[in-house]
Every structure is written in C-alpha cells, then in structure tokens.
XYZ file of N, CA and C in Angstrom:
813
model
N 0.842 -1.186 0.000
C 0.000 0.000 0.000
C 0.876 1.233 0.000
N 0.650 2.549 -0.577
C 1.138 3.121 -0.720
C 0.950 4.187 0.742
N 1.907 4.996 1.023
C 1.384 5.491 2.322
C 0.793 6.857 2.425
N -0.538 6.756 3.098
C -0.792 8.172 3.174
C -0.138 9.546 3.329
N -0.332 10.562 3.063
C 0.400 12.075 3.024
C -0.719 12.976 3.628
N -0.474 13.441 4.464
C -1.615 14.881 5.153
C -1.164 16.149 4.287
N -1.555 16.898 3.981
C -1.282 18.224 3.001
C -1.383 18.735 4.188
N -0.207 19.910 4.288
C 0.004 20.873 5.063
C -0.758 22.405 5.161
N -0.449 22.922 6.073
C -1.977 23.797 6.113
C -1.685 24.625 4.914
N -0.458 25.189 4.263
C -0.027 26.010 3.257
C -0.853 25.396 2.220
N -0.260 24.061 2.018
C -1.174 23.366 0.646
C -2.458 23.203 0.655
N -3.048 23.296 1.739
C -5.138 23.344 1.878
C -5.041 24.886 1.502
N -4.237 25.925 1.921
C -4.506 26.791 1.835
C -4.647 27.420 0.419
N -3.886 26.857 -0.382
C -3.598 26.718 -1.906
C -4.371 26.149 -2.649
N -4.748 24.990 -2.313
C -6.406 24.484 -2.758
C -7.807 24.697 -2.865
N -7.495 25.667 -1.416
C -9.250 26.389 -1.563
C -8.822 27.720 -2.349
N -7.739 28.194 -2.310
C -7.512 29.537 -3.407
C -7.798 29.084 -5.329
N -7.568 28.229 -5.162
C -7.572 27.041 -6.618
C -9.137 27.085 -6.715
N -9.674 26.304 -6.109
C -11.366 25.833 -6.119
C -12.017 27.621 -6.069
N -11.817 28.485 -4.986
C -12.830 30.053 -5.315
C -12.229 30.466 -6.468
N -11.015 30.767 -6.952
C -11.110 31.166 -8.129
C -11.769 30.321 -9.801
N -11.552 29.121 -9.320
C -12.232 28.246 -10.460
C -13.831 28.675 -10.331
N -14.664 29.046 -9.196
C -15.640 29.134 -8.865
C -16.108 30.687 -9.941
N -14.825 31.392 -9.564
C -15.166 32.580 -10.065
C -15.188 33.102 -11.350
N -14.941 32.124 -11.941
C -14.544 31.797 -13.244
C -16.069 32.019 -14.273
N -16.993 31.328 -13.009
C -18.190 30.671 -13.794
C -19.329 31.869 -14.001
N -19.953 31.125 -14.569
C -21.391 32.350 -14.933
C -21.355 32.978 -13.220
N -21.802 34.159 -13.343
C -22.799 34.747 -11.823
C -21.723 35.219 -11.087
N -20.143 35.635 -11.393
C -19.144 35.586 -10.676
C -18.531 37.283 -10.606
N -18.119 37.401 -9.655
C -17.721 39.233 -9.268
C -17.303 39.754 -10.350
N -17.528 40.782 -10.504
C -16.785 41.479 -11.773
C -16.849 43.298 -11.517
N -15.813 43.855 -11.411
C -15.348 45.025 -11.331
C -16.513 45.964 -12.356
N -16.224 47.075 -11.622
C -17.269 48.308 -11.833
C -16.601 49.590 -12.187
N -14.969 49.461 -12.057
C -14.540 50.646 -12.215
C -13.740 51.062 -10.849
N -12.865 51.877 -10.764
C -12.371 52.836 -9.976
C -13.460 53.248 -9.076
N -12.995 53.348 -7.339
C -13.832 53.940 -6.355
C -13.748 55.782 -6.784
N -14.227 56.414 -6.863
C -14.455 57.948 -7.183
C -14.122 58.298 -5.442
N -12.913 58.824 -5.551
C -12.439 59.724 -3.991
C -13.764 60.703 -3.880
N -13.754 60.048 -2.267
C -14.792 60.918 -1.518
C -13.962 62.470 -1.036
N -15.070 63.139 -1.110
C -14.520 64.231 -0.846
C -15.126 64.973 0.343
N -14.914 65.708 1.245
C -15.024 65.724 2.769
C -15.610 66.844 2.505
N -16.414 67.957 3.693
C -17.030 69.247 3.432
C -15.931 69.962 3.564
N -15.827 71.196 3.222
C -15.583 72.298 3.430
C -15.820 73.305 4.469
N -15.264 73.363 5.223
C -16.165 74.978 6.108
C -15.639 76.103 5.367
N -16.658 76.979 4.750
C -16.477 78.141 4.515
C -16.746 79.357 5.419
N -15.989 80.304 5.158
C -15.830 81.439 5.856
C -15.633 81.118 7.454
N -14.464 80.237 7.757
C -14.014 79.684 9.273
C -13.959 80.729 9.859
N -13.669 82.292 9.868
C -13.301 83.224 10.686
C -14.319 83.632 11.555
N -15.826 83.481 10.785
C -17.437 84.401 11.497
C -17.493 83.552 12.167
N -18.162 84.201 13.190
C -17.999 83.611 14.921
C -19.644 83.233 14.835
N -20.125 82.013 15.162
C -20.927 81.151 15.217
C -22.406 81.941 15.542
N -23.552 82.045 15.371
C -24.402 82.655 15.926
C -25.237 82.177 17.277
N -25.689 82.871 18.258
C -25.497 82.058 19.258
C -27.510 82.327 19.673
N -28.422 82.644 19.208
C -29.378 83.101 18.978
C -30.415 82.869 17.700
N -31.562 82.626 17.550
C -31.885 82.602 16.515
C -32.510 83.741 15.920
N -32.896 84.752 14.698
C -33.461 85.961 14.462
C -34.651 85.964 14.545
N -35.531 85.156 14.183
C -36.923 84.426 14.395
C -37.121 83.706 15.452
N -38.487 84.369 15.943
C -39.213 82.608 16.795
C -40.318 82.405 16.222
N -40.062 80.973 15.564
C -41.126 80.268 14.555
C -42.651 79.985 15.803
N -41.556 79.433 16.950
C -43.055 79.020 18.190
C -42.705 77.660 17.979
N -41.157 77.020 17.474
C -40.879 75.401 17.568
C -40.836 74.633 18.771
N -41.536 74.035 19.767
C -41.240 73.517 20.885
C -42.043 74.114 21.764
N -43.054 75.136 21.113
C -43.677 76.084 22.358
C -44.611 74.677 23.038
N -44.863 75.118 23.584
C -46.377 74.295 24.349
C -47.068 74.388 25.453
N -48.083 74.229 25.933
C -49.115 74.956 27.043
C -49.905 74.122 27.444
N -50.111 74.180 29.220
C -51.205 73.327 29.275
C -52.378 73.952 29.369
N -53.304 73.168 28.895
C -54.788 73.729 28.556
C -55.408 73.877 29.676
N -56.244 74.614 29.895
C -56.558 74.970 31.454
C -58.007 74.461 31.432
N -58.856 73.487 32.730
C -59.864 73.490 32.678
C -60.146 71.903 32.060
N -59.062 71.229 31.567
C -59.347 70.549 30.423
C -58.783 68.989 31.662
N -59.526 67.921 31.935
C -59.240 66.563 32.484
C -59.181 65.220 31.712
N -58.398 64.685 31.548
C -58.871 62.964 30.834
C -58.878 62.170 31.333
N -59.812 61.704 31.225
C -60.773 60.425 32.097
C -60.129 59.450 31.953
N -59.111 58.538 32.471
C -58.516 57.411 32.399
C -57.330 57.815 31.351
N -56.728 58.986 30.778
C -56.044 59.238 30.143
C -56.447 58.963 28.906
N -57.310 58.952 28.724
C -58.039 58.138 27.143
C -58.467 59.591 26.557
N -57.864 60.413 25.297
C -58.522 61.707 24.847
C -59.617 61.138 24.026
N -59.865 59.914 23.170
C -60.828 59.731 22.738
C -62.215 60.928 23.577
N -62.477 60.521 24.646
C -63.094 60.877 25.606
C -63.838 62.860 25.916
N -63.030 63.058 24.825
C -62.783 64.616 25.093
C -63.786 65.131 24.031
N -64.516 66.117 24.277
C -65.110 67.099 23.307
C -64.275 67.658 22.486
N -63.527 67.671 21.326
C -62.673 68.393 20.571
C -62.838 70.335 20.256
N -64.200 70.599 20.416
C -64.483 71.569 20.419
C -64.218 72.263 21.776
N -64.115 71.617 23.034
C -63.948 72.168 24.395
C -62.611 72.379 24.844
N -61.781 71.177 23.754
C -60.226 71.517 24.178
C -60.020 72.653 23.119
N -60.430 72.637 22.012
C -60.197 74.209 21.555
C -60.366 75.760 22.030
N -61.879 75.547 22.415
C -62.319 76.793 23.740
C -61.630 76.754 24.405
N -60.857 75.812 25.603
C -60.085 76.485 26.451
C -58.882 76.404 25.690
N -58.563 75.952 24.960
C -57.303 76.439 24.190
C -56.819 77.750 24.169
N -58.132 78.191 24.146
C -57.387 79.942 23.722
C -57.489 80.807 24.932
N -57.375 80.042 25.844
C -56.910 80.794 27.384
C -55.890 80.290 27.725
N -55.305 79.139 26.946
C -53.953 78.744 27.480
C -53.088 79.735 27.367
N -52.032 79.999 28.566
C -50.659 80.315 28.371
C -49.568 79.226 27.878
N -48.926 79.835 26.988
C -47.753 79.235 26.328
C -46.665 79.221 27.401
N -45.498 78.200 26.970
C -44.534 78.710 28.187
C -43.647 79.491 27.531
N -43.683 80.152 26.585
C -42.977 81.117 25.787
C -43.878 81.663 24.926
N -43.824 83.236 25.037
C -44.770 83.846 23.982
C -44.090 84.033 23.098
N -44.875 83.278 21.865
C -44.236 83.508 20.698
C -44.886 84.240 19.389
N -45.825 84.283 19.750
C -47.175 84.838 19.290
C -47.975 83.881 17.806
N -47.336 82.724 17.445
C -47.439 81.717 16.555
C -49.123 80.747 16.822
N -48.860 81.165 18.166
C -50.137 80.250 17.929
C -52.021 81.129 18.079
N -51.890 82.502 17.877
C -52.872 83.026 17.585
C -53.469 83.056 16.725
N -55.008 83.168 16.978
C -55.864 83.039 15.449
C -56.597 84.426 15.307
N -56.630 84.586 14.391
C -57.318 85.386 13.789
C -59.350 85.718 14.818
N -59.318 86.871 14.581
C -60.406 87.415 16.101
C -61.702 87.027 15.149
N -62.130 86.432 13.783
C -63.315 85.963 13.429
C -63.074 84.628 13.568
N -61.466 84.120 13.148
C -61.645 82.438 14.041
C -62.128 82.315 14.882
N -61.748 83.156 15.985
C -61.753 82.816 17.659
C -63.558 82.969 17.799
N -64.129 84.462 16.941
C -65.551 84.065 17.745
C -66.459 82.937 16.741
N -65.600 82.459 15.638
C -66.885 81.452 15.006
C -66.350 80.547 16.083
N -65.375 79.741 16.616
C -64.876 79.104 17.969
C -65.845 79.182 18.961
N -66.325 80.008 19.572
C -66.580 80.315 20.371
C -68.270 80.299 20.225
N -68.614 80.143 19.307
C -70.228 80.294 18.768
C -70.058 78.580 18.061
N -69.204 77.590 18.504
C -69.540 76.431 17.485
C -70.659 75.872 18.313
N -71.221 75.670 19.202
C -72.601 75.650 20.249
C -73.610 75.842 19.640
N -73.826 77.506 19.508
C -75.479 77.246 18.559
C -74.816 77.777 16.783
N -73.774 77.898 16.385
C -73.728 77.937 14.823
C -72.719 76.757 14.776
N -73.141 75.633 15.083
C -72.724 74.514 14.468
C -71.958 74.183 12.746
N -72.625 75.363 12.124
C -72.608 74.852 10.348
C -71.769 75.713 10.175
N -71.037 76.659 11.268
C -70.028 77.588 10.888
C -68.566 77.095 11.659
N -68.550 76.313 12.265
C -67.524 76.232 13.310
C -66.460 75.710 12.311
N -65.142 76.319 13.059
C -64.475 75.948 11.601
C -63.283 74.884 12.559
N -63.782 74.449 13.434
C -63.232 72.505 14.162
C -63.265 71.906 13.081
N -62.253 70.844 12.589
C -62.411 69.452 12.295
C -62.595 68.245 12.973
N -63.074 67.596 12.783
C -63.017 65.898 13.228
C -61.764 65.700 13.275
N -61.573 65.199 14.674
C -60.605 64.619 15.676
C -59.788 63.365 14.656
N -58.619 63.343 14.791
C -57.760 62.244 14.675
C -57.306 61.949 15.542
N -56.897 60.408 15.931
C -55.898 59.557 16.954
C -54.751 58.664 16.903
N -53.558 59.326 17.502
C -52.035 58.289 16.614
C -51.544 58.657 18.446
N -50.696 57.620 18.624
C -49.826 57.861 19.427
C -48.540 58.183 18.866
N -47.956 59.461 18.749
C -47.079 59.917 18.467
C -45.727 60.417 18.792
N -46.055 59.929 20.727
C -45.005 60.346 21.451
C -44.330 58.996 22.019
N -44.426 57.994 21.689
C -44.739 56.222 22.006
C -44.877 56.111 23.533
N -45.119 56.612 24.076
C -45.731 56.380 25.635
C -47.103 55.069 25.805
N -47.227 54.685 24.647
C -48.874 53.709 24.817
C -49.669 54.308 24.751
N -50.044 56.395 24.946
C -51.077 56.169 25.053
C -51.750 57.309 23.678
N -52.659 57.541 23.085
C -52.807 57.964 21.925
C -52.927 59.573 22.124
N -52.515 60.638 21.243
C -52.519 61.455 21.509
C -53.671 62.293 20.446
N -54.036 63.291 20.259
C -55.265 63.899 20.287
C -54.460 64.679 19.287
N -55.298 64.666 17.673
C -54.573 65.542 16.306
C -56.329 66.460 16.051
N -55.840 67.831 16.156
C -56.880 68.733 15.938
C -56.576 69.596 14.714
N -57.769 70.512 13.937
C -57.358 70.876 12.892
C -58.539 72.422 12.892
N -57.818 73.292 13.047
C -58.862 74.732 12.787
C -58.668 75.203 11.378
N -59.901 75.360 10.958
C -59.805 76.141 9.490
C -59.678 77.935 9.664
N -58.693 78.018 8.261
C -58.630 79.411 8.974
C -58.872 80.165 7.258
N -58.797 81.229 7.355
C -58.890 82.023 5.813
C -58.296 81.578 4.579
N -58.145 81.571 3.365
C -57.435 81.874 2.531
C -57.116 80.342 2.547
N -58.060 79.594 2.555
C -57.506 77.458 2.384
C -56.432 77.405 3.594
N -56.607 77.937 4.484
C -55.457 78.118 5.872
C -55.898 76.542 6.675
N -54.866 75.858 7.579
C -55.212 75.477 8.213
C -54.596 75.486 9.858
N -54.864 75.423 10.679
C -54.172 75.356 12.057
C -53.869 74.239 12.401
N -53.548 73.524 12.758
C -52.828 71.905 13.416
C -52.387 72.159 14.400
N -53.002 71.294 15.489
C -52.885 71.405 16.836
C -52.564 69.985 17.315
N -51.381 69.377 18.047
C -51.415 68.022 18.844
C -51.743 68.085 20.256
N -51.974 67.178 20.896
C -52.689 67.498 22.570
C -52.362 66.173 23.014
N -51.008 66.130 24.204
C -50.523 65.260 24.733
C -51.888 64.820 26.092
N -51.995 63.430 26.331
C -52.589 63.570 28.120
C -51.621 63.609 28.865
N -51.705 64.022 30.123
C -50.549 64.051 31.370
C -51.622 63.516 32.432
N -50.867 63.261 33.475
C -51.585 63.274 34.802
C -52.356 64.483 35.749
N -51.212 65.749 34.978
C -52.136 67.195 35.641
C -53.117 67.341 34.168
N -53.353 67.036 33.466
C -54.670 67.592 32.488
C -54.335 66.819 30.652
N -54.368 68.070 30.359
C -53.684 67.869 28.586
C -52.852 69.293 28.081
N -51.562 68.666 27.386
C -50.884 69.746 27.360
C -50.750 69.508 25.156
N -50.814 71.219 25.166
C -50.657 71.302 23.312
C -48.994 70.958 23.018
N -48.805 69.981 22.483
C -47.135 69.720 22.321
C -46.892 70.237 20.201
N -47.767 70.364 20.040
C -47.607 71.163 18.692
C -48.732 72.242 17.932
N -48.188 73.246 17.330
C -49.270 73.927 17.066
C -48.434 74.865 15.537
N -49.340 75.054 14.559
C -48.626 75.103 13.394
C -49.660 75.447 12.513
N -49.293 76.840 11.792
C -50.657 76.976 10.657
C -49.576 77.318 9.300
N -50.776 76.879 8.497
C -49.975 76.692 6.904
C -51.388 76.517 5.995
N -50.769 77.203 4.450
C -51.883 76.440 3.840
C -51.204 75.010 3.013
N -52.393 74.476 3.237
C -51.814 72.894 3.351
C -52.697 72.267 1.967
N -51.795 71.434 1.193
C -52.114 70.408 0.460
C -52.886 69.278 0.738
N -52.317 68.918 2.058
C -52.594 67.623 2.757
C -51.865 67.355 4.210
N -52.567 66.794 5.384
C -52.074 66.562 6.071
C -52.335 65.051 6.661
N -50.724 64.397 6.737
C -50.761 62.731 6.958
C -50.547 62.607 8.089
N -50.699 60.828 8.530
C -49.967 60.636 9.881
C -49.145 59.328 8.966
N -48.261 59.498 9.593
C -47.155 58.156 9.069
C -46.147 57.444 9.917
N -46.995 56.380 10.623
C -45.667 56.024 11.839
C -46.120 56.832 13.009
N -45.363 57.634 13.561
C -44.905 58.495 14.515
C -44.853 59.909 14.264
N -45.093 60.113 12.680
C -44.817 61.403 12.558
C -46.237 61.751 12.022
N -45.920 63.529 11.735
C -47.796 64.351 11.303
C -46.959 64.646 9.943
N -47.155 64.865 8.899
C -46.592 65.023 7.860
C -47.513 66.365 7.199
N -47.458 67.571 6.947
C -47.767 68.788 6.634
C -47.025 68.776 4.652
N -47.903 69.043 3.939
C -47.754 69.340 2.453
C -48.422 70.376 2.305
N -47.410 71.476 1.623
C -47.924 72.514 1.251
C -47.550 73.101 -0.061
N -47.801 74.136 -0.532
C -47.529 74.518 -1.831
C -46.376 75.636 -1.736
N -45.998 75.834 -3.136
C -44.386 76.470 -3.081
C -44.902 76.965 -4.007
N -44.133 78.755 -3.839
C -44.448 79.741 -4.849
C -43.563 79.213 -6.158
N -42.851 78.254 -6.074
C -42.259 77.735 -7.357
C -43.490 77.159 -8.023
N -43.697 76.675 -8.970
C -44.668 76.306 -9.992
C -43.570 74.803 -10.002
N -44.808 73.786 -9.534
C -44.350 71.923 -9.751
C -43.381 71.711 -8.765
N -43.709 72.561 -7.651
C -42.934 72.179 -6.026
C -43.954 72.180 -5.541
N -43.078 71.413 -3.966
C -44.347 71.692 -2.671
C -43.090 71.436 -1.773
N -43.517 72.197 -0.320
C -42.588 71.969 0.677
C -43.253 70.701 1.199
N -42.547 69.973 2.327
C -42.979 68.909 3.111
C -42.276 69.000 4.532
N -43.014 69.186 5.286
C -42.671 69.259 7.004
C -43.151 68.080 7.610
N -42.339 67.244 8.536
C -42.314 66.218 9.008
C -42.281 66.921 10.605
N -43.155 66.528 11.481
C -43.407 67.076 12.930
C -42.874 65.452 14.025
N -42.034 65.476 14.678
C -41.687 64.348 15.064
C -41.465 64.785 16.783
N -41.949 63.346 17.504
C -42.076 63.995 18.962
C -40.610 63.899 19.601
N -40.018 65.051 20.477
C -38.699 65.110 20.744
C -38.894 64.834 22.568
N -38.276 64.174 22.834
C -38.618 63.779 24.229
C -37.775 64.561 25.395
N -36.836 65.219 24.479
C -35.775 65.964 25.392
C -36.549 67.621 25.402
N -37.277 68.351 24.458
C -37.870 69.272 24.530
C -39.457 68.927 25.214
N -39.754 67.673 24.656
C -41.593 67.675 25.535
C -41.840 67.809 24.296
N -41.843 68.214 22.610
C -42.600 68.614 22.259
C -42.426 67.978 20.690
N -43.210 68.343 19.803
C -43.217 67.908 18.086
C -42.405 68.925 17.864
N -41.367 68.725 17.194
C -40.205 69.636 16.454
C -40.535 68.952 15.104
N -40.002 69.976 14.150
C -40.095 69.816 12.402
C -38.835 69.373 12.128
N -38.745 68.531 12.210
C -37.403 67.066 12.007
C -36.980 67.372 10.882
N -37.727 67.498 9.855
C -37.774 67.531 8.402
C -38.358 68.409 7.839
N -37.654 69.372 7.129
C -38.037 70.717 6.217
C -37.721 70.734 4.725
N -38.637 70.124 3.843
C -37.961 70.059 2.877
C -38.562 70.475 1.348
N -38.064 71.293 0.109
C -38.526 71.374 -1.083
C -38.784 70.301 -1.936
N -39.738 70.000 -2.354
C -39.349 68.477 -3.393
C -40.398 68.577 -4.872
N -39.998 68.317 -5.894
C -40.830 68.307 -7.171
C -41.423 67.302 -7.551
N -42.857 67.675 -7.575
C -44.258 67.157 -7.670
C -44.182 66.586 -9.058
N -44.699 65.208 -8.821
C -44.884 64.162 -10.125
C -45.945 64.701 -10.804
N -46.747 65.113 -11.997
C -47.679 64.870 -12.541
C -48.620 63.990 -12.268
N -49.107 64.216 -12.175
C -51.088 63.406 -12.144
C -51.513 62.926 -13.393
N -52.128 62.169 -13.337
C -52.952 62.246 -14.620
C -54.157 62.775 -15.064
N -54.475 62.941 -15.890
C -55.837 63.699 -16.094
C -57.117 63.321 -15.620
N -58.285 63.616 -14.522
C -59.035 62.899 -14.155
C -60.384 62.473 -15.667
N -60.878 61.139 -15.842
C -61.270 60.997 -16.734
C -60.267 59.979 -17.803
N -59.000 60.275 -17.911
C -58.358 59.758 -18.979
C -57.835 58.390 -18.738
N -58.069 57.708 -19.828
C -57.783 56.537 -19.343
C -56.265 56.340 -19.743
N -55.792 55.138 -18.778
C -54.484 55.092 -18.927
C -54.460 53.678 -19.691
N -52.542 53.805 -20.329
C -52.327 52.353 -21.013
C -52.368 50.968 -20.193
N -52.735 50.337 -20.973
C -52.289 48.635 -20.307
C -51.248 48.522 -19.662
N -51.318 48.421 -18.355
C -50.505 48.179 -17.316
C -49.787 49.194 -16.528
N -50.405 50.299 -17.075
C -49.517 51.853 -16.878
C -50.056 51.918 -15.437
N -49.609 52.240 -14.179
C -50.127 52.566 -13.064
C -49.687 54.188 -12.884
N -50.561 55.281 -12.206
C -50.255 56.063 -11.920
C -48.879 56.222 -10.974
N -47.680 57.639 -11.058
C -46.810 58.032 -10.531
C -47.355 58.126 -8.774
N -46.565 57.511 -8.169
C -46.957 58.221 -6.508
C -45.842 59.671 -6.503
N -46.286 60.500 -6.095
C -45.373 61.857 -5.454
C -44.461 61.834 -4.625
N -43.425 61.968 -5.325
C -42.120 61.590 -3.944
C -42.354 61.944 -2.777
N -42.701 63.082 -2.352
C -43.333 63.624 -1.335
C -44.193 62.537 -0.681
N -45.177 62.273 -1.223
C -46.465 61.296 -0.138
C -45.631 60.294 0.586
N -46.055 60.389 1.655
C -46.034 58.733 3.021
C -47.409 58.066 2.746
N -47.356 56.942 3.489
C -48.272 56.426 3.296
C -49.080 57.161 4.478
N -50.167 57.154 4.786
C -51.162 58.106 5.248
C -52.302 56.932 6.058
N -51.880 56.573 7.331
C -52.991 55.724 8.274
C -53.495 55.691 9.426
N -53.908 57.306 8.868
C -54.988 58.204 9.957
C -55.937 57.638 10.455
N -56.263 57.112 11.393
C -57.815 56.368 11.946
C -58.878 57.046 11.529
N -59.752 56.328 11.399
C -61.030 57.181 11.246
C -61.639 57.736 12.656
N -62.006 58.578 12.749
C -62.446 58.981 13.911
C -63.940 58.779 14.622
N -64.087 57.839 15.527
C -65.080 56.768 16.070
C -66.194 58.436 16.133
N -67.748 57.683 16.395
C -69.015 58.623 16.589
C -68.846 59.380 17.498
N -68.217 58.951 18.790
C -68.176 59.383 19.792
C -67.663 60.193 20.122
N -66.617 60.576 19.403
C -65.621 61.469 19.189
C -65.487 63.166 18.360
N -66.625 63.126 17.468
C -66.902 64.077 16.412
C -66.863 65.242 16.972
N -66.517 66.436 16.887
C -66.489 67.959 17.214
C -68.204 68.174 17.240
N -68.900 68.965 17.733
C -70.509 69.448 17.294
C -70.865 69.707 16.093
N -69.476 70.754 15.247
C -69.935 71.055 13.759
C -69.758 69.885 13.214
N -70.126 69.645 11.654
C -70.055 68.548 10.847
C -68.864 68.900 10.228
N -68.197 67.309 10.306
C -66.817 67.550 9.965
C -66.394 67.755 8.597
N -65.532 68.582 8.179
C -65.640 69.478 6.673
C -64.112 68.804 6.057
N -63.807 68.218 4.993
C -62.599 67.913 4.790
C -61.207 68.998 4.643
N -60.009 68.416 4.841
C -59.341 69.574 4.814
C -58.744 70.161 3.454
N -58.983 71.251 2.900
C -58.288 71.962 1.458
C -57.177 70.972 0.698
N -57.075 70.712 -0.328
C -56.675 70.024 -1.354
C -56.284 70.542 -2.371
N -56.817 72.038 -2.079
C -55.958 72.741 -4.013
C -55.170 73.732 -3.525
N -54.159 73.539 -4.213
C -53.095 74.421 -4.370
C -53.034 75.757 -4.335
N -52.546 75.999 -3.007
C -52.302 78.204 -3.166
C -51.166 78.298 -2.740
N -50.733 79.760 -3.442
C -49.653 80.343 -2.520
C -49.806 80.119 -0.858
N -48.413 80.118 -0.143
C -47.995 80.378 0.914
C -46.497 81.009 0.960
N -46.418 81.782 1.952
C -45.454 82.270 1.971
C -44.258 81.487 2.997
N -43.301 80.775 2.721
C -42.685 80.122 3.903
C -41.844 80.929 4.339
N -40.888 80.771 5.549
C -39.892 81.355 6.226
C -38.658 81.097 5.447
C-alpha cells in the first residue's frame, strides 16, 4: 500500500484559493465596476465668522401649554369634546410667547359660537395616533382658517390635564400621519414644487419639532377621466407617506359637521 500524506496547512490553503477562483470563473461571478471615485469631505467656509449664538426668528418650535380646565378620564382623549379643548385652548398660556399660535379674532368668535352655529364652526373631526410612544394615543386637531389656511394642533394627556405639544398653521395640500410622525404638504411659490414638514415627537424638549423641512418636485397626475395604457399605473409623489390616519369613532366628532381639509393648491409664503 502506498502510504498516506496529510497536506500541510499552506497546501489546503492553496487548494481552496484554486477551487474560489475556479468558482469565479463561472457564470454569476464578481466582476469590477470601475475605480472607487475619492470621496470628498465638506468644506467649512468662511471659518473666521464667529458662530451665531441666537436665533433671528421665533417660529413658536417647541412652544407648548397646558390647557386649562381641560381633564382625561382614564387618560383616554378619545373621551374629550374636541371643540372644548379648543375653547379652552385659547386661554392657554404658552410657556414662551411667541405669538405663533394666535388666530385670527373671526376664528376665535366662530370658535366660540360652534354651540349654537354649528354649520359655521371651523373645528375638524378629531384624529388619533400615538405619536409620542408612551402607549397612550394622543389627540390631532385641525382649525380652518382664511385663505384654504389650516391650524394643526397636537394634545398630549398628562396626569395634571392635557398639554398642546404642537401647534402650526400653513396652507396645506394635505395633512398625513405616518408612523410616529404628522406630515404637513404645502404649496411652493415655485410652480411643480411643494414643501414637506415632518413634525416628530422630541422627548428631550416635551414637544413635536419639524425634524424635516424640505422642497421636493411634484410628479404629474394624470388627467381625471383619462384613461391610462395597459398596465400603466399612476406616478406616486415623492413627497407622499403612506397616510394611516384612523377614522375617527361617533363618539368622538367635534358638534360642527366635519368638513374635509383643502386640497388645491395656493400660494404660501414660507420662512
């Protein structure tokens, strides 16, 4: 018999280099793309100007107030008149005046008259997302205001009452919930833009900060009526999230009848 030989670890090592490259040989096998393109690092320009330590504006980002007058029953806002946390809304103190979250003095008295002029009150129907992930759902309000305007209001529960952790007017395209966040679309004095503000809850301020501020160009639509080709599906808008707003239970409805929110396109002026 001839006598066995063990291959040394060098020569296994030489064998499996033999077998992956034979491997690589075959259909389905790596193949180069080109030169990596050098990354190139930022720049700081103008290093000498001394940092600003202040902002020139107060937008009213982080403001928030607790509503006075206002209790939740087991912490559940379902539970709440939407029209009553608005009324006392507008006796809340802010903990910073910023003057952002005032309405207009024919908002405030159709507000204030939604009781017996129901068909004027310019409340929307209540939405419900938990947005701050605590478990428990937080309370999305919506005032109509002039000119396709809308107001957006969030309303945390606490143990002392309910506190407004966002408040924000714009004229709006559309407003989503997506996840965790309120998603605000609005129109841009550019022609085939829209801005998009993403409101996300910050746990170190207490409050919805605008995470995301951004310009983006609007896909075309198609023509309503026209039919499209075989298999052609309409463009989604880079812009859109998916949008899985609850419907808002009977029990829950503001007094006025709930009016949908504006959908066509106007000027706004952004910051």
């Amino acid at each position: 018999m001839r006598p066995q030989h063990r291959a040394g670890p060098r020569a296994a090592a030489l064998l499996a280099g033999a077998a992956l490259l034979a491997g690589c040989g075959t259909g389905g096998g790596l193949k180069s793309t080109g030169p990596t393109p050098a990354a190139i690092g930022p720049a700081h320009l103008w290093p000498e100007l001394p940092p600003a330590s202040a902002a020139p504006y107060d937008y009213g980002e982080g403001e928030t107030a607790h509503i006075p007058g206002i209790t939740v029953p087991g912490g559940d806002v379902r539970r709440l008149d939407p029209v009553a946390v608005v009324q006392a809304g507008l006796r809340a103190r802010p903990d910073r005046s910023s003057g952002t979250d005032e309405l207009p003095a024919s908002t405030v008295r159709a507000i204030n008259a939604c009781r017996t002029a129901p068909d004027d009150c310019p409340v929307l129907a209540p939405y419900y997302r938990d947005l701050t992930g605590d478990g428990r759902d937080e309370l999305v309000l919506a005032v109509k205001l002039a000119d396709r305007q809308l107001s957006v209001r969030v309303y945390m529960p606490e143990p002392g009452g309910l506190t407004r952790i966002m408040s924000t007017s714009d004229a709006v395209i559309s407003v989503e919930l997506a996840g965790r966040d309120l998603i605000m679309r609005a129109p841009s004095a550019i022609t085939g833009y829209e801005y998009r503000t993403a409101w996300s809850w910050d746990s170190r301020q207490r409050a919805m900060l605008p995470t995301q501020d951004g310009i983006l160009r609007m896909t075309p639509q198609p023509e309503p009526g026209r039919r499209q080709p075989p298999g052609a599906r309409p463009s989604a808008r880079p812009s859109e999230l998916p949008s899985a707003a609850p419907t808002p239970p009977p029990t829950a409805r503001p007094t006025a009848e709930p009016t949908a929110a504006p959908s066509a396109a106007v000027s706004a002026d952004r910051r």
